[in-house]
PDB file of C-alpha atoms and ligand atoms in Angstrom:
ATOM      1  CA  UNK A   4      12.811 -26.952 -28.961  1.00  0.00           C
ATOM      2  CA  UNK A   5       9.483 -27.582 -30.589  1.00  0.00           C
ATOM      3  CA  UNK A   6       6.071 -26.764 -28.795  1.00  0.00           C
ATOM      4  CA  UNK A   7       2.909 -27.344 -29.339  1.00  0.00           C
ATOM      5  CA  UNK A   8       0.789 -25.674 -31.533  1.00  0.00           C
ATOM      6  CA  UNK A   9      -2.627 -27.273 -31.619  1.00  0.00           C
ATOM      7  CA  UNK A  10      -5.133 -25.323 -29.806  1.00  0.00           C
ATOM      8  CA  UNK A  11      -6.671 -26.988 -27.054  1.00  0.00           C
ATOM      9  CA  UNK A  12     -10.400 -27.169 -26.445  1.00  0.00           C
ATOM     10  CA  UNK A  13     -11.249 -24.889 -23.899  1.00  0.00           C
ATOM     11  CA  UNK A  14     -12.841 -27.352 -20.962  1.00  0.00           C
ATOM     12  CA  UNK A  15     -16.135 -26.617 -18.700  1.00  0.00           C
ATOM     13  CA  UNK A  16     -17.418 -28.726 -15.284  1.00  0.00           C
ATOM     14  CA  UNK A  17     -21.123 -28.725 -15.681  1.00  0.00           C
ATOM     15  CA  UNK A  18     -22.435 -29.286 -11.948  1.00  0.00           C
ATOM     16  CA  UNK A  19     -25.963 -29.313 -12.933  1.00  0.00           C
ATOM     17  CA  UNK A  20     -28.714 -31.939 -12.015  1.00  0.00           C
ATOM     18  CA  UNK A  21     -31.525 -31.531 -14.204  1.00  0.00           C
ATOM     19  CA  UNK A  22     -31.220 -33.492 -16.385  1.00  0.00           C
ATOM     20  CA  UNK A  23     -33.356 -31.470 -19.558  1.00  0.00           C
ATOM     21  CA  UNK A  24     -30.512 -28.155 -18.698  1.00  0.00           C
ATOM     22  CA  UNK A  25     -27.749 -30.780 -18.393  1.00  0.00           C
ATOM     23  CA  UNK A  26     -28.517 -32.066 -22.129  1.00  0.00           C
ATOM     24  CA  UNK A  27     -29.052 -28.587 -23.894  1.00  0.00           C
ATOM     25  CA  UNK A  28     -25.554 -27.322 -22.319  1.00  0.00           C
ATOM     26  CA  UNK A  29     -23.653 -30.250 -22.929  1.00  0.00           C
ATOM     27  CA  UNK A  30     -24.851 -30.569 -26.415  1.00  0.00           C
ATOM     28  CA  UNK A  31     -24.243 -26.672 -26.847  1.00  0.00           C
ATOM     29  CA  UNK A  32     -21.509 -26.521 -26.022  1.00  0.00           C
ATOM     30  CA  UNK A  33     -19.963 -29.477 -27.140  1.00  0.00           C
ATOM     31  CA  UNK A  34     -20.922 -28.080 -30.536  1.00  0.00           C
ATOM     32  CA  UNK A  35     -18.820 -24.882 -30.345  1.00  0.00           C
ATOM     33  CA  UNK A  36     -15.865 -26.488 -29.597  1.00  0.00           C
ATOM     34  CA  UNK A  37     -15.941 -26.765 -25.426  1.00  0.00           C
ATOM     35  CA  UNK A  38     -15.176 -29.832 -23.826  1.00  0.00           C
ATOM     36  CA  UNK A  39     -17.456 -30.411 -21.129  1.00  0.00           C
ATOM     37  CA  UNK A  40     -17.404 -32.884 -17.978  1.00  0.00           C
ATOM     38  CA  UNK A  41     -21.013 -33.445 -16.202  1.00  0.00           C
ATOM     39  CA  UNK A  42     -22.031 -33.480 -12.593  1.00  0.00           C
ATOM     40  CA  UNK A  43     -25.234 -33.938 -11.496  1.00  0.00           C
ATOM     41  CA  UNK A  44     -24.518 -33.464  -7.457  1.00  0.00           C
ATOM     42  CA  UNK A  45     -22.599 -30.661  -5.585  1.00  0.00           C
ATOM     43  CA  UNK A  46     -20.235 -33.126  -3.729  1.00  0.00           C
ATOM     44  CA  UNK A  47     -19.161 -34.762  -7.071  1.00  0.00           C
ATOM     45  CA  UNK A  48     -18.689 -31.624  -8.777  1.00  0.00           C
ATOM     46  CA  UNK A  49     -16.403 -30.207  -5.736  1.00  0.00           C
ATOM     47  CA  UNK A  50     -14.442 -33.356  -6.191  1.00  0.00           C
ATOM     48  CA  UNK A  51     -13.923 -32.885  -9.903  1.00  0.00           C
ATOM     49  CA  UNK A  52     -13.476 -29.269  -9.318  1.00  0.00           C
ATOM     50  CA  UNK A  53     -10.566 -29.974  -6.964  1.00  0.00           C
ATOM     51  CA  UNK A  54      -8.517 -31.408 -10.050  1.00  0.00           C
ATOM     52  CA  UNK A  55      -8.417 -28.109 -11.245  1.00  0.00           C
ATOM     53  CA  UNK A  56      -8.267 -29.437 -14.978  1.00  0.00           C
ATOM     54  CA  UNK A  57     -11.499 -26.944 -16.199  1.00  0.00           C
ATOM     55  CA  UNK A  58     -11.564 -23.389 -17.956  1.00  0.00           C
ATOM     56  CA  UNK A  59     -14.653 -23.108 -16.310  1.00  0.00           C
ATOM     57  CA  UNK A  60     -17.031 -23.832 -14.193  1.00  0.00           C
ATOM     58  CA  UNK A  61     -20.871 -23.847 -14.537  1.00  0.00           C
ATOM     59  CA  UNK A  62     -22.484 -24.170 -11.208  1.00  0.00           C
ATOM     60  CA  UNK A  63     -26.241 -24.539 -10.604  1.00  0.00           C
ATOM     61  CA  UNK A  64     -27.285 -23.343  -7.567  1.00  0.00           C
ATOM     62  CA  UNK A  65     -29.844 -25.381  -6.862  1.00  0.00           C
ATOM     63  CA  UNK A  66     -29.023 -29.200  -5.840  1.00  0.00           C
ATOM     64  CA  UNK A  67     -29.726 -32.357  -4.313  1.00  0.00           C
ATOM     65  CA  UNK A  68     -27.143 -32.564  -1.123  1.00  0.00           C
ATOM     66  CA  UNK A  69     -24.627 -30.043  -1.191  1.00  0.00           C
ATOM     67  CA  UNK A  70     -25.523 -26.428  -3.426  1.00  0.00           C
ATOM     68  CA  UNK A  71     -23.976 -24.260  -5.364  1.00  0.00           C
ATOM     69  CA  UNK A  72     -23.086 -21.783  -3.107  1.00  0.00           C
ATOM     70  CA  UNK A  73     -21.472 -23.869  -0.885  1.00  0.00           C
ATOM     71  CA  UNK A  74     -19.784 -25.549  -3.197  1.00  0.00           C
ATOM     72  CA  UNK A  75     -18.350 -22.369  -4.947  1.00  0.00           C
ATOM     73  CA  UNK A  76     -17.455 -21.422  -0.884  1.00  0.00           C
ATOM     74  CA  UNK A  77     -15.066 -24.182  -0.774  1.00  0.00           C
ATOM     75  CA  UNK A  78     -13.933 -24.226  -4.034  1.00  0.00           C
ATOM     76  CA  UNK A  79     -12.498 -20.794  -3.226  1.00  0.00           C
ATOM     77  CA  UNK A  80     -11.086 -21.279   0.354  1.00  0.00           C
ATOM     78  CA  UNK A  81      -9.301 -24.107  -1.259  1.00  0.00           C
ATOM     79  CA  UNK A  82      -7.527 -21.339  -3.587  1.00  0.00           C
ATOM     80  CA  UNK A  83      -8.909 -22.789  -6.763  1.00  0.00           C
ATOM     81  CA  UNK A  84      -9.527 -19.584  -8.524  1.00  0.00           C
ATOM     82  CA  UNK A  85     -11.446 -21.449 -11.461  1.00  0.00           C
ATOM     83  CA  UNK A  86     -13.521 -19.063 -12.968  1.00  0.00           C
ATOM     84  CA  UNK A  87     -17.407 -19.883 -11.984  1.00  0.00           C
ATOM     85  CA  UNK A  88     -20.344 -18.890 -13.726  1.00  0.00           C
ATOM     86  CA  UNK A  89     -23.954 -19.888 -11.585  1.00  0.00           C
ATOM     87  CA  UNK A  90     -27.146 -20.875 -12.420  1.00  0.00           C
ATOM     88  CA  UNK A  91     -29.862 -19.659 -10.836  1.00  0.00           C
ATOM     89  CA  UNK A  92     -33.279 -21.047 -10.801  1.00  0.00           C
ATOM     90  CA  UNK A  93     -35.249 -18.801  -9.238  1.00  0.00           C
ATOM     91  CA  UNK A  94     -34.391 -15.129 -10.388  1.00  0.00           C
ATOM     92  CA  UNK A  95     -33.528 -14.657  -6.364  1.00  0.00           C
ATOM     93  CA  UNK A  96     -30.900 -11.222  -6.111  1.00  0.00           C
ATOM     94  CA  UNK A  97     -29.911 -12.852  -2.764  1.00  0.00           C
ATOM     95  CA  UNK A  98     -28.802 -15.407  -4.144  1.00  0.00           C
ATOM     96  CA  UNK A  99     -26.808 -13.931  -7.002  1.00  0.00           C
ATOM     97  CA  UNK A 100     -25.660 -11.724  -4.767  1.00  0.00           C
ATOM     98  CA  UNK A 101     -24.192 -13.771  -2.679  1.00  0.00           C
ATOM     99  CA  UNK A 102     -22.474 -16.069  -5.408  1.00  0.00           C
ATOM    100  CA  UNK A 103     -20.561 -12.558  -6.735  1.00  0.00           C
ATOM    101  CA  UNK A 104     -19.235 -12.000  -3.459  1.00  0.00           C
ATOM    102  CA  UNK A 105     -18.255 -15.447  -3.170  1.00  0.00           C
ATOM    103  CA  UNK A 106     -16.300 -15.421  -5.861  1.00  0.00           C
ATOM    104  CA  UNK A 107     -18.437 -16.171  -8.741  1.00  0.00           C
ATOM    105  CA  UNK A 108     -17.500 -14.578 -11.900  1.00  0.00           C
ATOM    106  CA  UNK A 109     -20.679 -14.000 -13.831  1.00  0.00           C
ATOM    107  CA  UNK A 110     -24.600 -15.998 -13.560  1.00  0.00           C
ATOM    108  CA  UNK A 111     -27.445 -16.938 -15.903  1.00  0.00           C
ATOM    109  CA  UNK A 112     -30.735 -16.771 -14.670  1.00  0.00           C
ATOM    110  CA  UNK A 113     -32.446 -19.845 -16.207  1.00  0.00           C
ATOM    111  CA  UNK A 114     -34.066 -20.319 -18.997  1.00  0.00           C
ATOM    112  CA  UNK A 115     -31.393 -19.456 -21.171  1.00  0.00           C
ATOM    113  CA  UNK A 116     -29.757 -19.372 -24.651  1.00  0.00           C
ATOM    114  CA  UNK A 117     -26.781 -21.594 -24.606  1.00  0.00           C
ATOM    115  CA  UNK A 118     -25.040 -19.006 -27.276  1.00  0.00           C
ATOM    116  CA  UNK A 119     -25.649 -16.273 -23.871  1.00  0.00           C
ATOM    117  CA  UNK A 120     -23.350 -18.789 -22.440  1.00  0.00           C
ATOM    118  CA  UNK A 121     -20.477 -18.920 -24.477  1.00  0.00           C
ATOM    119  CA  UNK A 122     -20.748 -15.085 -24.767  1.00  0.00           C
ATOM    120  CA  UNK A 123     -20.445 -14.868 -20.979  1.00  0.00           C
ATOM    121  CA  UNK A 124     -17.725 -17.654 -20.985  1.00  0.00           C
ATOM    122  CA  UNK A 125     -15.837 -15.596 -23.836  1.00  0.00           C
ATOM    123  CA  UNK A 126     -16.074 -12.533 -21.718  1.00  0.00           C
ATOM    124  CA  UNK A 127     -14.876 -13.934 -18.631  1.00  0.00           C
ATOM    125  CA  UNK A 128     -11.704 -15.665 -20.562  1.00  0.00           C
ATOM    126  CA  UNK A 129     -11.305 -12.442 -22.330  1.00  0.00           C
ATOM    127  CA  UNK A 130     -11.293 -10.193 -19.240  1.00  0.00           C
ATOM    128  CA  UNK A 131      -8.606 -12.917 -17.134  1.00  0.00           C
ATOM    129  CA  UNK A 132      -6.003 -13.203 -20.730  1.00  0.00           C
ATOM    130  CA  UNK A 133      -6.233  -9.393 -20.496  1.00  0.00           C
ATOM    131  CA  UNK A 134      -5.810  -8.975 -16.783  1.00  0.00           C
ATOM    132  CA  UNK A 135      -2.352  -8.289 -17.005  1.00  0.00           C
ATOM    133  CA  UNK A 136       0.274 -11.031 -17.135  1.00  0.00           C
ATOM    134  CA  UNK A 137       0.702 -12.981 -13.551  1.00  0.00           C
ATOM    135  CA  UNK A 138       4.390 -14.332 -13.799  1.00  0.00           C
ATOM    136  CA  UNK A 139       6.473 -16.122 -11.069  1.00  0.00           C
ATOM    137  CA  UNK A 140      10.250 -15.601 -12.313  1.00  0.00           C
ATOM    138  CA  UNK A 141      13.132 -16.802 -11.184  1.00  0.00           C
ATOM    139  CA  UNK A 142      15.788 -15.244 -13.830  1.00  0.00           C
ATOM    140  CA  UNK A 143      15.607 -16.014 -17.136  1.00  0.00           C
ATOM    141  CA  UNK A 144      12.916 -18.368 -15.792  1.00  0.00           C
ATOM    142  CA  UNK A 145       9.336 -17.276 -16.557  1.00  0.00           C
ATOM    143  CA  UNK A 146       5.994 -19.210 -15.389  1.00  0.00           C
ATOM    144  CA  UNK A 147       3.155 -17.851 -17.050  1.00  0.00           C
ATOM    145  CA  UNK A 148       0.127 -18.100 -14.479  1.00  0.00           C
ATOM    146  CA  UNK A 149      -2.250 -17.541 -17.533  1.00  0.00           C
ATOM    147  CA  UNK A 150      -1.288 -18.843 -20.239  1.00  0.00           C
ATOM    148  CA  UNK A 151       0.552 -21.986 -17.805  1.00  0.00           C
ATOM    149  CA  UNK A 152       3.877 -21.450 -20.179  1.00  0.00           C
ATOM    150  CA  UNK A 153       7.191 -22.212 -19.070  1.00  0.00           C
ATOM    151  CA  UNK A 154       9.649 -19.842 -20.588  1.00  0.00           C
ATOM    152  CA  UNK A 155      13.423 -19.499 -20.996  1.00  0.00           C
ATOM    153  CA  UNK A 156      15.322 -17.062 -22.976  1.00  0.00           C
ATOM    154  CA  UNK A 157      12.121 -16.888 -25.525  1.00  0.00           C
ATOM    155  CA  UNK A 158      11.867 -20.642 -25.799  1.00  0.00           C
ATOM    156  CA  UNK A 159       8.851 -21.945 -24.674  1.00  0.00           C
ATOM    157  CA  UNK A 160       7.421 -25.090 -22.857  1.00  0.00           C
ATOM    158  CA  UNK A 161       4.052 -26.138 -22.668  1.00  0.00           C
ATOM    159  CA  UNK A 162       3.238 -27.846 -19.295  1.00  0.00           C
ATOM    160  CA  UNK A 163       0.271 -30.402 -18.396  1.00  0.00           C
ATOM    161  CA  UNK A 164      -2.216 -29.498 -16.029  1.00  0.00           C
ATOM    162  CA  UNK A 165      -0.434 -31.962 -13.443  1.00  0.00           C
ATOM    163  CA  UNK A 166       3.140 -30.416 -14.508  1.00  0.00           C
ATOM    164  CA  UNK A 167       1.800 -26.977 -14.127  1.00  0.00           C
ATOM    165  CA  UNK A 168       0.114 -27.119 -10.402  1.00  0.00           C
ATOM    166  CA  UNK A 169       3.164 -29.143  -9.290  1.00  0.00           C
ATOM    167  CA  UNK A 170       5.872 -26.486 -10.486  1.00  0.00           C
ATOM    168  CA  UNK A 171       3.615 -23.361  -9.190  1.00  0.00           C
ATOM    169  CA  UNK A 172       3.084 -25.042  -6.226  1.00  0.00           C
ATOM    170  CA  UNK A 173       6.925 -25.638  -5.835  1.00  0.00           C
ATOM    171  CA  UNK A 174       8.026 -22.125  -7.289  1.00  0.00           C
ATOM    172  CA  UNK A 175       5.835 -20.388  -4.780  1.00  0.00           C
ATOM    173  CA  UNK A 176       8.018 -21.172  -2.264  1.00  0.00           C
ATOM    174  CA  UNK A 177      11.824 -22.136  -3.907  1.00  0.00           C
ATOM    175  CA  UNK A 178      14.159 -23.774  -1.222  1.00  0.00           C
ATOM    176  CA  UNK A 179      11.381 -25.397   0.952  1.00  0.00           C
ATOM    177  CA  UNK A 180      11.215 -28.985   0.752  1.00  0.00           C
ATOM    178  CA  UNK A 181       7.982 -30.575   0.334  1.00  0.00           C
ATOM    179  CA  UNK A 182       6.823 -34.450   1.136  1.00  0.00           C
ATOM    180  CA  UNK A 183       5.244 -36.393  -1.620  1.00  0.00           C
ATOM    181  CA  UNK A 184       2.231 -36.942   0.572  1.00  0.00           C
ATOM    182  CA  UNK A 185       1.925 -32.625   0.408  1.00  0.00           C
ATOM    183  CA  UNK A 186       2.338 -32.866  -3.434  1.00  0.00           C
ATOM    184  CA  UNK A 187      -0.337 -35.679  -3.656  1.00  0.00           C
ATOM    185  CA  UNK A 188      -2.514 -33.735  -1.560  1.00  0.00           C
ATOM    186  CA  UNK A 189      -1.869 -30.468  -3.164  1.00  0.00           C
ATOM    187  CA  UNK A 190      -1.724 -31.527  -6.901  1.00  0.00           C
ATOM    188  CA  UNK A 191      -3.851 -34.387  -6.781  1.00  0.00           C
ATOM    189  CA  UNK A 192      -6.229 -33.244  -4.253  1.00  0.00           C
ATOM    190  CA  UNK A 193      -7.031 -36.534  -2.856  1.00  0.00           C
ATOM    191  CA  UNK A 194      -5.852 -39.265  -0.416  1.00  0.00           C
ATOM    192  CA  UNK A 195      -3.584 -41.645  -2.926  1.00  0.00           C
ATOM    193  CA  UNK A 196      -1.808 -44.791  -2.426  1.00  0.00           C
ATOM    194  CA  UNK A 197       1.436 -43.417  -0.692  1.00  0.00           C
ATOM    195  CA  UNK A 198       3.414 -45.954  -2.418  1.00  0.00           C
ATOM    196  CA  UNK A 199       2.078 -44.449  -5.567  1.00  0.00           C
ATOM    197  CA  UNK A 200       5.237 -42.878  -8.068  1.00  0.00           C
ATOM    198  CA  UNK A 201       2.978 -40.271  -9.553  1.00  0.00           C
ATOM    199  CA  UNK A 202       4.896 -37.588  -8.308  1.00  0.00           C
ATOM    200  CA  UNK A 203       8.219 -38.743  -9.381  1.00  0.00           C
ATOM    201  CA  UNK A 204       6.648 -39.228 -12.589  1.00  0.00           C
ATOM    202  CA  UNK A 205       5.273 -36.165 -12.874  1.00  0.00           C
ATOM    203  CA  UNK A 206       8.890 -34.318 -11.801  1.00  0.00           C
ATOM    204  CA  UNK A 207      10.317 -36.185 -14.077  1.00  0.00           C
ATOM    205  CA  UNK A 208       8.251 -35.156 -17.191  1.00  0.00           C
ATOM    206  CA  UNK A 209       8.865 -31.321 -15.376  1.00  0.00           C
ATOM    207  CA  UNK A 210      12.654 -31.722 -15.085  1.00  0.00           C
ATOM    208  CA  UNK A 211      13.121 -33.026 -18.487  1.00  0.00           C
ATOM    209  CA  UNK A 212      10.916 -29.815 -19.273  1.00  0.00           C
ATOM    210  CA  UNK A 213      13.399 -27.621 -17.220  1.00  0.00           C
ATOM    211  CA  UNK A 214      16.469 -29.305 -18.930  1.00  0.00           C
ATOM    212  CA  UNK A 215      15.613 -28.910 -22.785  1.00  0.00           C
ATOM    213  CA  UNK A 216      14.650 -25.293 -21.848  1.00  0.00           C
ATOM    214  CA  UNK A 217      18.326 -24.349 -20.380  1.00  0.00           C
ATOM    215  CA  UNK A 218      19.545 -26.453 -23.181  1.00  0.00           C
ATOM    216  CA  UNK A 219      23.011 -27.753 -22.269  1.00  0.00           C
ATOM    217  CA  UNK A 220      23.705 -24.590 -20.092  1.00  0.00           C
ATOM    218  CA  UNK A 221      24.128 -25.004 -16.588  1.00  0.00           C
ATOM    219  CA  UNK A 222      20.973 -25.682 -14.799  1.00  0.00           C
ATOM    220  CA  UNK A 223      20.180 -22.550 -12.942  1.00  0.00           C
ATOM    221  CA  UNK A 224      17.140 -23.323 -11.743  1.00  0.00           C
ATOM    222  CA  UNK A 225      16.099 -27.411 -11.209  1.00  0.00           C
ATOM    223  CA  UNK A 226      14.449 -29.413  -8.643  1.00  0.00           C
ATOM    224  CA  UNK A 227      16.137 -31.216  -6.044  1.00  0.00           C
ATOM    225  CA  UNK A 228      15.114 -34.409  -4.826  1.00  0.00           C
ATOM    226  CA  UNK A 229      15.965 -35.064  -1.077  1.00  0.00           C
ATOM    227  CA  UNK A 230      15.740 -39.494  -1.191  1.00  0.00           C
ATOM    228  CA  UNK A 231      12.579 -40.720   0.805  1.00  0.00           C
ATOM    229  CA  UNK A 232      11.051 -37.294   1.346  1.00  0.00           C
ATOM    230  CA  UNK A 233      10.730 -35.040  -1.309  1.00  0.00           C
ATOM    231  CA  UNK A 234      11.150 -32.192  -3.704  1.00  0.00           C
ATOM    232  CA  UNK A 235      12.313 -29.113  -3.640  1.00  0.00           C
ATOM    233  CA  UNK A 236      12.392 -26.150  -6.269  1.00  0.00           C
ATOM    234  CA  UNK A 237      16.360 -24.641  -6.503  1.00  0.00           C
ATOM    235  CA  UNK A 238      16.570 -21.144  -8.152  1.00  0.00           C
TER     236      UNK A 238
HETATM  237 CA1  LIG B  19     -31.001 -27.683 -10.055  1.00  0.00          CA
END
């Protein structure tokens, strides 16, 4: 089967309120490729943070309502393992300190170059591709946590961000069945309309995945629907 090829644009969530540091990054980095999603409050960049569609995180610390830290707290008790990289107004140690052991993965202390940014953002994607390879496998079958490829026998499938989340979440635990209203909640992170058919959608785009991979062979590994519940994923 064919895959893709094109390389995708690696993609950042500003969370950043000034408006001056907002325009300089954005513009930055737009330039060198990134594509970047703004926030100017903490509660709308934990909300965009919870679709877990980013590279990257930029985080300032200070803002209006909810900050940084806090934010970054959450992100990480949710599991969202995003890598984070804070801004820090003041050059307060506290605070720094207390964003690494958070979970942050690196900080600029404002004012900064925007090219000291992509460095650090290079570093960081250099040091989790060379981390070792995190795999769930089931057989033949290969998920790629890093690179969020699908493999079988050598061939390859790429996976949305959606498609990806969904089948992890399902692969983590094969045989249990899970209700479309965990899925939602899970992969889409918020409260949908229940009569909503994104999941089946998305299962089916993942099946059909699953299906070209094992190419005519018997499906060893699938997901089974259980009518008016859910899914569940069948080594
Ligand atoms: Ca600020």
């Amino acid at each position: 089967m064919s895959t893709h090829q094109e390389k995708l644009s690696l993609r950042v969530l500003l969370v950043e309120d000034e408006q001056k540091i907002a325009d300089f990054v954005c513009s930055g980095l737009n330039a060198r490729g990134f594509v970047v999603e703004h926030c100017r409050t903490g509660h709308q960049g934990l909300e965009a943070a919870k679709r877990q569609e980013h590279d990257f995180i930029v985080l300032d610390i200070m803002l209006p309502g909810r900050d940084g830290l806090s934010v970054l707290k959450e992100i990480r008790a949710l599991g969202i393992s995003t890598p984070v990289v804070l801004l820090t107004a003041r050059n307060e140690l506290g605070d720094r300190l207390e964003g690494l052991e958070l979970g942050a993965d690196d900080y600029m202390a404002k004012p900064f170059f925007v090219e000291e940014l992509v460095a650090r953002l290079h570093v960081i994607r250099r040091r989790i591709l060379g981390a070792g390879h995190d795999v769930l496998q089931y057989g033949k079958f290969r998920l790629d946590l890093v690179s969020r490829k699908l493999s079988y026998e050598g061939r390859e499938a790429e996976l949305t961000a959606r498609e990806f989340t969904l089948l992890e979440y399902l692969m983590r635990a094969p045989g249990q069945l899970f209700t479309r209203a965990q899925i939602l909640e899970h992969v889409w992170g918020y409260d949908f309309d229940p009569t909503t058919n994104v999941v089946d959608v998305c299962i089916k785009r993942i099946r059909n995945k699953l299906a070209l991979l094992q190419d005519g062979e018997d499906l060893s590994v699938h997901i089974d629907a259980v009518r008016g519940v859910g899914y569940r994923f069948k080594p």
